[in-house]
mmCIF file of N, CA, C and O in Angstrom:
data_model
loop_
_atom_site.group_PDB
_atom_site.id
_atom_site.type_symbol
_atom_site.label_atom_id
_atom_site.label_comp_id
_atom_site.label_asym_id
_atom_site.label_seq_id
_atom_site.Cartn_x
_atom_site.Cartn_y
_atom_site.Cartn_z
ATOM 1 N N UNK A 119 112.146 61.996 184.713
ATOM 2 C CA UNK A 119 110.781 63.018 183.922
ATOM 3 C C UNK A 119 109.678 62.120 184.934
ATOM 4 O O UNK A 119 109.742 61.594 185.234
ATOM 5 N N UNK A 120 108.998 63.076 185.030
ATOM 6 C CA UNK A 120 107.650 63.287 185.794
ATOM 7 C C UNK A 120 106.871 61.960 185.158
ATOM 8 O O UNK A 120 106.086 61.312 185.897
ATOM 9 N N UNK A 121 106.275 61.896 183.942
ATOM 10 C CA UNK A 121 105.870 60.925 183.429
ATOM 11 C C UNK A 121 106.147 59.727 183.635
ATOM 12 O O UNK A 121 105.630 58.525 184.301
ATOM 13 N N UNK A 122 107.287 59.703 183.746
ATOM 14 C CA UNK A 122 108.070 58.105 184.430
ATOM 15 C C UNK A 122 107.963 57.953 185.630
ATOM 16 O O UNK A 122 107.771 56.785 185.994
ATOM 17 N N UNK A 123 108.080 58.983 186.663
ATOM 18 C CA UNK A 123 107.882 58.580 187.813
ATOM 19 C C UNK A 123 106.600 58.174 188.235
ATOM 20 O O UNK A 123 106.005 57.490 188.966
ATOM 21 N N UNK A 124 105.467 58.792 187.465
ATOM 22 C CA UNK A 124 104.530 58.716 187.998
ATOM 23 C C UNK A 124 103.752 57.450 187.320
ATOM 24 O O UNK A 124 103.005 56.810 187.949
ATOM 25 N N UNK A 125 104.212 56.930 186.066
ATOM 26 C CA UNK A 125 104.108 55.703 185.432
ATOM 27 C C UNK A 125 104.352 54.625 186.770
ATOM 28 O O UNK A 125 104.155 53.490 187.169
ATOM 29 N N UNK A 126 105.861 54.619 187.118
ATOM 30 C CA UNK A 126 106.503 53.376 188.149
ATOM 31 C C UNK A 126 105.791 53.694 189.595
ATOM 32 O O UNK A 126 105.269 52.738 189.799
ATOM 33 N N UNK A 127 104.860 54.943 189.686
ATOM 34 C CA UNK A 127 104.426 54.776 191.058
ATOM 35 C C UNK A 127 103.158 53.900 191.101
ATOM 36 O O UNK A 127 102.500 53.316 191.925
ATOM 37 N N UNK A 128 102.655 54.377 189.774
ATOM 38 C CA UNK A 128 101.264 53.638 189.628
ATOM 39 C C UNK A 128 101.569 51.926 189.225
ATOM 40 O O UNK A 128 100.469 51.209 189.527
ATOM 41 N N UNK A 129 102.783 51.684 188.658
ATOM 42 C CA UNK A 129 102.951 50.047 188.746
ATOM 43 C C UNK A 129 102.976 49.760 190.081
ATOM 44 O O UNK A 129 102.339 48.498 190.254
ATOM 45 N N UNK A 130 103.796 50.284 190.922
ATOM 46 C CA UNK A 130 103.846 49.860 192.181
ATOM 47 C C UNK A 130 102.807 49.643 193.067
ATOM 48 O O UNK A 130 102.331 48.404 193.757
ATOM 49 N N UNK A 131 101.770 50.720 193.010
ATOM 50 C CA UNK A 131 100.420 50.392 193.357
ATOM 51 C C UNK A 131 99.470 49.358 193.002
ATOM 52 O O UNK A 131 98.916 48.914 193.729
ATOM 53 N N UNK A 132 99.910 49.135 191.785
ATOM 54 C CA UNK A 132 98.902 47.859 190.989
ATOM 55 C C UNK A 132 99.552 46.444 191.287
ATOM 56 O O UNK A 132 99.074 45.557 191.818
ATOM 57 N N UNK A 133 100.795 46.685 191.872
ATOM 58 C CA UNK A 133 101.365 45.224 191.644
ATOM 59 C C UNK A 133 101.167 45.141 193.527
ATOM 60 O O UNK A 133 100.861 44.077 193.999
ATOM 61 N N UNK A 134 100.954 46.132 194.419
ATOM 62 C CA UNK A 134 100.726 46.055 195.622
ATOM 63 C C UNK A 134 99.419 45.354 196.004
ATOM 64 O O UNK A 134 99.194 44.528 196.791
ATOM 65 N N UNK A 135 98.587 45.651 195.017
ATOM 66 C CA UNK A 135 97.078 45.492 195.308
ATOM 67 C C UNK A 135 97.220 44.012 194.995
ATOM 68 O O UNK A 135 96.404 42.975 195.520
ATOM 69 N N UNK A 136 97.950 43.618 193.768
ATOM 70 C CA UNK A 136 97.596 41.932 193.455
ATOM 71 C C UNK A 136 98.019 41.384 194.486
ATOM 72 O O UNK A 136 97.747 40.293 195.082
ATOM 73 N N UNK A 137 99.437 41.905 194.940
ATOM 74 C CA UNK A 137 100.008 40.904 196.280
ATOM 75 C C UNK A 137 98.998 40.825 197.558
ATOM 76 O O UNK A 137 98.960 39.679 198.018
ATOM 77 N N UNK A 138 98.311 41.859 197.622
ATOM 78 C CA UNK A 138 97.246 42.117 198.780
ATOM 79 C C UNK A 138 96.338 40.725 198.282
ATOM 80 O O UNK A 138 95.762 39.920 199.330
ATOM 81 N N UNK A 139 95.581 40.856 197.372
ATOM 82 C CA UNK A 139 94.706 40.065 197.078
ATOM 83 C C UNK A 139 95.115 38.750 197.252
ATOM 84 O O UNK A 139 94.553 37.720 197.424
ATOM 85 N N UNK A 140 96.120 38.532 196.515
ATOM 86 C CA UNK A 140 96.887 37.003 196.838
ATOM 87 C C UNK A 140 96.893 36.219 197.974
ATOM 88 O O UNK A 140 96.766 35.310 197.838
ATOM 89 N N UNK A 141 97.145 37.401 198.992
ATOM 90 C CA UNK A 141 97.230 36.990 200.378
ATOM 91 C C UNK A 141 95.909 36.754 200.915
ATOM 92 O O UNK A 141 95.844 35.882 202.163
ATOM 93 N N UNK A 142 94.493 36.826 200.358
ATOM 94 C CA UNK A 142 93.342 36.628 200.548
ATOM 95 C C UNK A 142 93.088 35.174 200.689
ATOM 96 O O UNK A 142 93.945 34.496 199.765
ATOM 97 N N UNK A 143 92.278 34.754 201.283
ATOM 98 C CA UNK A 143 91.431 33.447 201.048
ATOM 99 C C UNK A 143 90.608 33.580 199.272
ATOM 100 O O UNK A 143 90.148 34.212 199.323
ATOM 101 N N UNK A 144 90.860 32.363 198.736
ATOM 102 C CA UNK A 144 90.374 32.299 197.363
ATOM 103 C C UNK A 144 89.199 32.967 197.468
ATOM 104 O O UNK A 144 88.694 33.597 196.310
ATOM 105 N N UNK A 145 88.037 32.903 198.044
ATOM 106 C CA UNK A 145 86.658 32.893 198.352
ATOM 107 C C UNK A 145 86.571 34.543 198.638
ATOM 108 O O UNK A 145 85.371 34.786 198.226
ATOM 109 N N UNK A 146 87.341 35.027 199.101
ATOM 110 C CA UNK A 146 87.435 36.433 199.513
ATOM 111 C C UNK A 146 87.673 37.252 198.753
ATOM 112 O O UNK A 146 87.649 38.405 198.746
ATOM 113 N N UNK A 147 88.148 37.039 197.193
ATOM 114 C CA UNK A 147 89.019 37.810 196.154
ATOM 115 C C UNK A 147 88.109 38.335 195.602
ATOM 116 O O UNK A 147 87.255 37.710 194.969
ATOM 117 N N UNK A 148 87.788 39.310 195.213
ATOM 118 C CA UNK A 148 86.403 40.133 194.725
ATOM 119 C C UNK A 148 86.708 41.370 194.488
ATOM 120 O O UNK A 148 87.783 42.030 194.303
ATOM 121 N N UNK A 149 86.342 42.169 193.427
ATOM 122 C CA UNK A 149 86.652 43.346 192.508
ATOM 123 C C UNK A 149 86.260 44.263 193.708
ATOM 124 O O UNK A 149 85.460 44.472 194.598
ATOM 125 N N UNK A 150 86.997 45.762 193.041
ATOM 126 C CA UNK A 150 87.015 46.869 194.131
ATOM 127 C C UNK A 150 87.347 48.137 193.439
ATOM 128 O O UNK A 150 88.014 47.723 192.395
ATOM 129 N N UNK A 151 87.686 49.171 194.327
ATOM 130 C CA UNK A 151 87.928 50.379 193.787
ATOM 131 C C UNK A 151 88.461 50.892 195.252
ATOM 132 O O UNK A 151 88.108 50.919 196.266
ATOM 133 N N UNK A 152 89.597 51.935 194.957
ATOM 134 C CA UNK A 152 90.067 52.831 195.860
ATOM 135 C C UNK A 152 91.042 54.044 195.471
ATOM 136 O O UNK A 152 91.106 54.226 194.223
ATOM 137 N N UNK A 153 91.328 54.751 196.447
ATOM 138 C CA UNK A 153 92.071 55.678 196.251
ATOM 139 C C UNK A 153 93.657 55.615 196.882
ATOM 140 O O UNK A 153 93.394 56.148 198.062
ATOM 141 N N UNK A 154 94.933 55.011 196.483
ATOM 142 C CA UNK A 154 95.588 54.897 197.402
ATOM 143 C C UNK A 154 96.272 56.034 197.721
ATOM 144 O O UNK A 154 97.451 56.240 198.542
ATOM 145 N N UNK A 155 96.354 57.034 197.108
ATOM 146 C CA UNK A 155 97.231 58.535 196.888
ATOM 147 C C UNK A 155 96.274 59.165 196.417
ATOM 148 O O UNK A 155 95.834 59.070 195.004
ATOM 149 N N UNK A 156 96.920 60.922 196.448
ATOM 150 C CA UNK A 156 95.934 61.858 196.087
ATOM 151 C C UNK A 156 96.649 61.600 194.595
ATOM 152 O O UNK A 156 97.402 61.616 194.295
ATOM 153 N N UNK A 157 95.551 62.032 193.289
ATOM 154 C CA UNK A 157 95.594 62.133 192.274
ATOM 155 C C UNK A 157 95.566 60.848 191.610
ATOM 156 O O UNK A 157 96.120 60.404 190.407
ATOM 157 N N UNK A 158 95.838 59.805 192.247
ATOM 158 C CA UNK A 158 95.450 58.215 191.329
ATOM 159 C C UNK A 158 94.258 57.558 192.264
ATOM 160 O O UNK A 158 94.179 57.540 193.485
ATOM 161 N N UNK A 159 93.725 56.880 191.209
ATOM 162 C CA UNK A 159 92.292 55.830 191.292
ATOM 163 C C UNK A 159 92.714 54.626 191.133
ATOM 164 O O UNK A 159 93.785 54.235 190.142
ATOM 165 N N UNK A 160 92.614 53.444 191.424
ATOM 166 C CA UNK A 160 92.842 52.137 191.394
ATOM 167 C C UNK A 160 91.708 51.233 191.337
ATOM 168 O O UNK A 160 90.598 51.136 192.497
ATOM 169 N N UNK A 161 91.508 50.479 190.455
ATOM 170 C CA UNK A 161 90.212 49.493 190.207
ATOM 171 C C UNK A 161 90.585 48.251 190.158
ATOM 172 O O UNK A 161 91.540 48.175 189.045
ATOM 173 N N UNK A 162 89.896 47.468 190.746
ATOM 174 C CA UNK A 162 90.670 45.917 190.229
ATOM 175 C C UNK A 162 89.110 45.224 189.917
ATOM 176 O O UNK A 162 87.948 45.278 190.603
ATOM 177 N N UNK A 163 89.007 44.259 189.189
ATOM 178 C CA UNK A 163 88.409 43.209 188.529
ATOM 179 C C UNK A 163 88.638 41.737 189.066
ATOM 180 O O UNK A 163 90.075 41.468 188.502
ATOM 181 N N UNK A 164 87.983 40.997 189.357
ATOM 182 C CA UNK A 164 88.065 39.545 189.521
ATOM 183 C C UNK A 164 87.124 39.168 188.719
ATOM 184 O O UNK A 164 86.228 38.887 188.678
ATOM 185 N N UNK A 165 87.595 37.839 188.134
ATOM 186 C CA UNK A 165 86.615 37.118 186.906
ATOM 187 C C UNK A 165 87.169 35.833 187.032
ATOM 188 O O UNK A 165 88.344 35.214 186.976
ATOM 189 N N UNK A 166 86.302 34.769 187.300
ATOM 190 C CA UNK A 166 86.081 33.325 187.082
ATOM 191 C C UNK A 166 86.686 33.232 185.838
ATOM 192 O O UNK A 166 86.056 33.414 184.989
ATOM 193 N N UNK A 167 87.743 32.365 185.381
ATOM 194 C CA UNK A 167 88.256 31.856 184.243
ATOM 195 C C UNK A 167 87.303 30.940 183.790
ATOM 196 O O UNK A 167 86.736 29.603 184.460
ATOM 197 N N UNK A 168 86.797 30.482 182.622
ATOM 198 C CA UNK A 168 85.542 29.669 182.106
ATOM 199 C C UNK A 168 86.489 29.283 180.732
ATOM 200 O O UNK A 168 86.729 30.199 179.994
ATOM 201 N N UNK A 169 86.281 27.915 180.223
ATOM 202 C CA UNK A 169 86.012 26.851 181.450
ATOM 203 C C UNK A 169 87.404 26.767 182.177
ATOM 204 O O UNK A 169 88.562 26.969 182.334
ATOM 205 N N UNK A 170 87.118 26.257 183.682
ATOM 206 C CA UNK A 170 87.994 26.036 184.765
ATOM 207 C C UNK A 170 87.754 24.999 185.766
ATOM 208 O O UNK A 170 86.375 25.089 185.913
ATOM 209 N N UNK A 171 88.184 24.152 185.530
ATOM 210 C CA UNK A 171 88.089 22.858 186.344
ATOM 211 C C UNK A 171 87.528 23.082 187.638
ATOM 212 O O UNK A 171 88.172 23.468 188.697
ATOM 213 N N UNK A 172 86.217 23.220 188.271
ATOM 214 C CA UNK A 172 85.676 23.483 189.716
ATOM 215 C C UNK A 172 86.129 25.091 189.957
ATOM 216 O O UNK A 172 86.126 25.224 191.117
ATOM 217 N N UNK A 173 85.782 25.704 188.868
ATOM 218 C CA UNK A 173 86.403 27.258 189.344
ATOM 219 C C UNK A 173 87.781 27.370 189.921
ATOM 220 O O UNK A 173 87.130 28.269 191.202
ATOM 221 N N UNK A 174 88.259 27.039 189.490
ATOM 222 C CA UNK A 174 89.917 27.035 190.400
ATOM 223 C C UNK A 174 90.481 28.124 189.959
ATOM 224 O O UNK A 174 91.605 28.353 190.314
ATOM 225 N N UNK A 175 90.314 28.709 189.018
ATOM 226 C CA UNK A 175 91.092 29.938 188.437
ATOM 227 C C UNK A 175 90.417 30.857 188.551
ATOM 228 O O UNK A 175 89.354 31.438 187.948
ATOM 229 N N UNK A 176 90.916 32.327 189.002
ATOM 230 C CA UNK A 176 90.242 33.660 188.573
ATOM 231 C C UNK A 176 91.658 34.641 187.901
ATOM 232 O O UNK A 176 92.648 34.549 188.508
ATOM 233 N N UNK A 177 91.090 35.400 187.338
ATOM 234 C CA UNK A 177 91.838 36.243 186.962
ATOM 235 C C UNK A 177 91.341 37.788 187.204
ATOM 236 O O UNK A 177 90.403 38.150 187.508
ATOM 237 N N UNK A 178 92.769 38.359 187.994
ATOM 238 C CA UNK A 178 92.839 39.770 188.356
ATOM 239 C C UNK A 178 93.330 40.609 187.547
ATOM 240 O O UNK A 178 94.408 40.364 187.317
ATOM 241 N N UNK A 179 92.437 41.829 187.068
ATOM 242 C CA UNK A 179 93.271 42.959 186.590
ATOM 243 C C UNK A 179 92.989 44.527 187.153
ATOM 244 O O UNK A 179 91.909 44.592 187.745
ATOM 245 N N UNK A 180 93.972 44.885 187.340
ATOM 246 C CA UNK A 180 94.145 45.909 188.397
ATOM 247 C C UNK A 180 94.770 47.222 187.585
ATOM 248 O O UNK A 180 95.723 47.073 186.466
ATOM 249 N N UNK A 181 93.837 48.131 187.504
ATOM 250 C CA UNK A 181 94.287 49.205 186.625
ATOM 251 C C UNK A 181 94.441 50.642 187.636
ATOM 252 O O UNK A 181 93.481 50.698 188.781
ATOM 253 N N UNK A 182 95.729 51.286 187.584
ATOM 254 C CA UNK A 182 95.740 52.198 188.434
ATOM 255 C C UNK A 182 95.821 53.458 187.274
ATOM 256 O O UNK A 182 96.203 53.701 186.102
ATOM 257 N N UNK A 183 95.064 54.761 187.402
ATOM 258 C CA UNK A 183 94.663 55.831 186.516
ATOM 259 C C UNK A 183 95.217 57.024 187.164
ATOM 260 O O UNK A 183 95.075 57.118 188.425
ATOM 261 N N UNK A 184 95.599 58.089 186.461
ATOM 262 C CA UNK A 184 95.520 59.613 186.830
ATOM 263 C C UNK A 184 95.881 60.466 185.404
ATOM 264 O O UNK A 184 95.830 60.071 184.740
ATOM 265 N N UNK A 185 96.107 61.633 185.664
ATOM 266 C CA UNK A 185 95.924 62.435 185.041
ATOM 267 C C UNK A 185 97.383 63.235 184.932
ATOM 268 O O UNK A 185 97.920 63.881 186.158
ATOM 269 N N UNK A 186 98.156 63.349 183.469
ATOM 270 C CA UNK A 186 99.309 64.066 183.694
ATOM 271 C C UNK A 186 99.471 65.121 182.235
ATOM 272 O O UNK A 186 98.611 64.941 181.442
ATOM 273 N N UNK A 187 99.578 66.001 182.861
ATOM 274 C CA UNK A 187 99.258 67.627 181.934
ATOM 275 C C UNK A 187 98.008 67.715 180.920
ATOM 276 O O UNK A 187 97.879 67.736 179.819
ATOM 277 N N UNK A 188 96.856 67.049 181.833
ATOM 278 C CA UNK A 188 95.601 67.327 181.410
ATOM 279 C C UNK A 188 95.221 65.807 180.619
ATOM 280 O O UNK A 188 93.902 65.955 179.892
ATOM 281 N N UNK A 189 96.046 65.086 180.457
ATOM 282 C CA UNK A 189 95.702 63.683 179.806
ATOM 283 C C UNK A 189 95.552 62.432 180.720
ATOM 284 O O UNK A 189 96.604 62.459 181.588
ATOM 285 N N UNK A 190 94.511 61.901 180.485
ATOM 286 C CA UNK A 190 94.326 60.542 181.630
ATOM 287 C C UNK A 190 95.478 59.511 180.844
ATOM 288 O O UNK A 190 95.838 59.120 179.554
ATOM 289 N N UNK A 191 96.342 58.974 182.000
ATOM 290 C CA UNK A 191 97.155 57.389 181.928
ATOM 291 C C UNK A 191 96.520 56.910 182.578
ATOM 292 O O UNK A 191 95.473 56.890 183.778
ATOM 293 N N UNK A 192 97.125 55.869 182.203
ATOM 294 C CA UNK A 192 96.758 54.328 183.405
ATOM 295 C C UNK A 192 97.739 53.408 183.175
ATOM 296 O O UNK A 192 98.250 53.048 182.168
ATOM 297 N N UNK A 193 97.927 52.599 184.389
ATOM 298 C CA UNK A 193 98.674 51.305 184.088
ATOM 299 C C UNK A 193 97.689 50.135 184.612
ATOM 300 O O UNK A 193 96.763 49.916 185.414
ATOM 301 N N UNK A 194 97.842 49.265 183.725
ATOM 302 C CA UNK A 194 97.200 47.713 183.850
ATOM 303 C C UNK A 194 97.939 46.642 184.181
ATOM 304 O O UNK A 194 98.938 46.016 182.991
ATOM 305 N N UNK A 195 97.956 46.043 185.329
ATOM 306 C CA UNK A 195 98.425 44.641 185.495
ATOM 307 C C UNK A 195 97.554 43.548 185.459
ATOM 308 O O UNK A 195 96.426 43.699 186.326
ATOM 309 N N UNK A 196 97.713 42.466 184.858
ATOM 310 C CA UNK A 196 96.989 41.258 185.074
ATOM 311 C C UNK A 196 97.755 40.189 185.550
ATOM 312 O O UNK A 196 98.906 39.895 185.734
ATOM 313 N N UNK A 197 97.009 38.970 186.231
ATOM 314 C CA UNK A 197 97.326 38.390 186.798
ATOM 315 C C UNK A 197 96.406 36.930 186.959
ATOM 316 O O UNK A 197 95.162 37.014 186.973
ATOM 317 N N UNK A 198 96.733 35.370 186.961
ATOM 318 C CA UNK A 198 95.662 34.338 187.119
ATOM 319 C C UNK A 198 96.102 34.196 188.564
ATOM 320 O O UNK A 198 97.476 33.757 188.767
ATOM 321 N N UNK A 199 95.129 33.365 189.430
ATOM 322 C CA UNK A 199 95.641 32.850 190.878
ATOM 323 C C UNK A 199 94.435 31.714 190.685
ATOM 324 O O UNK A 199 93.422 31.338 189.888
ATOM 325 N N UNK A 200 95.417 30.646 191.349
ATOM 326 C CA UNK A 200 94.313 29.177 191.629
ATOM 327 C C UNK A 200 94.102 29.138 192.924
ATOM 328 O O UNK A 200 94.504 29.408 193.776
ATOM 329 N N UNK A 201 93.275 28.058 193.444
ATOM 330 C CA UNK A 201 92.631 27.689 194.990
ATOM 331 C C UNK A 201 93.696 27.526 195.283
ATOM 332 O O UNK A 201 94.654 26.608 194.721
#
């Protein structure tokens, strides 16, 4: 069905962004947003985990949003990275 296909596509977009961020230097990982494909928006936030010894952990949350049959939908994936 169309909703499951769109959800799968959004999940892949979120996963791809997480993998891309994990490949950056730790200090270069920051939040942002883009439009990876028509009808989809992607936003990611990066926050330091507190308390974290020497600021060594960051939490990344990536949300991909779209509209399906007039209703807002989204998928969010989270991960924690270390220096």
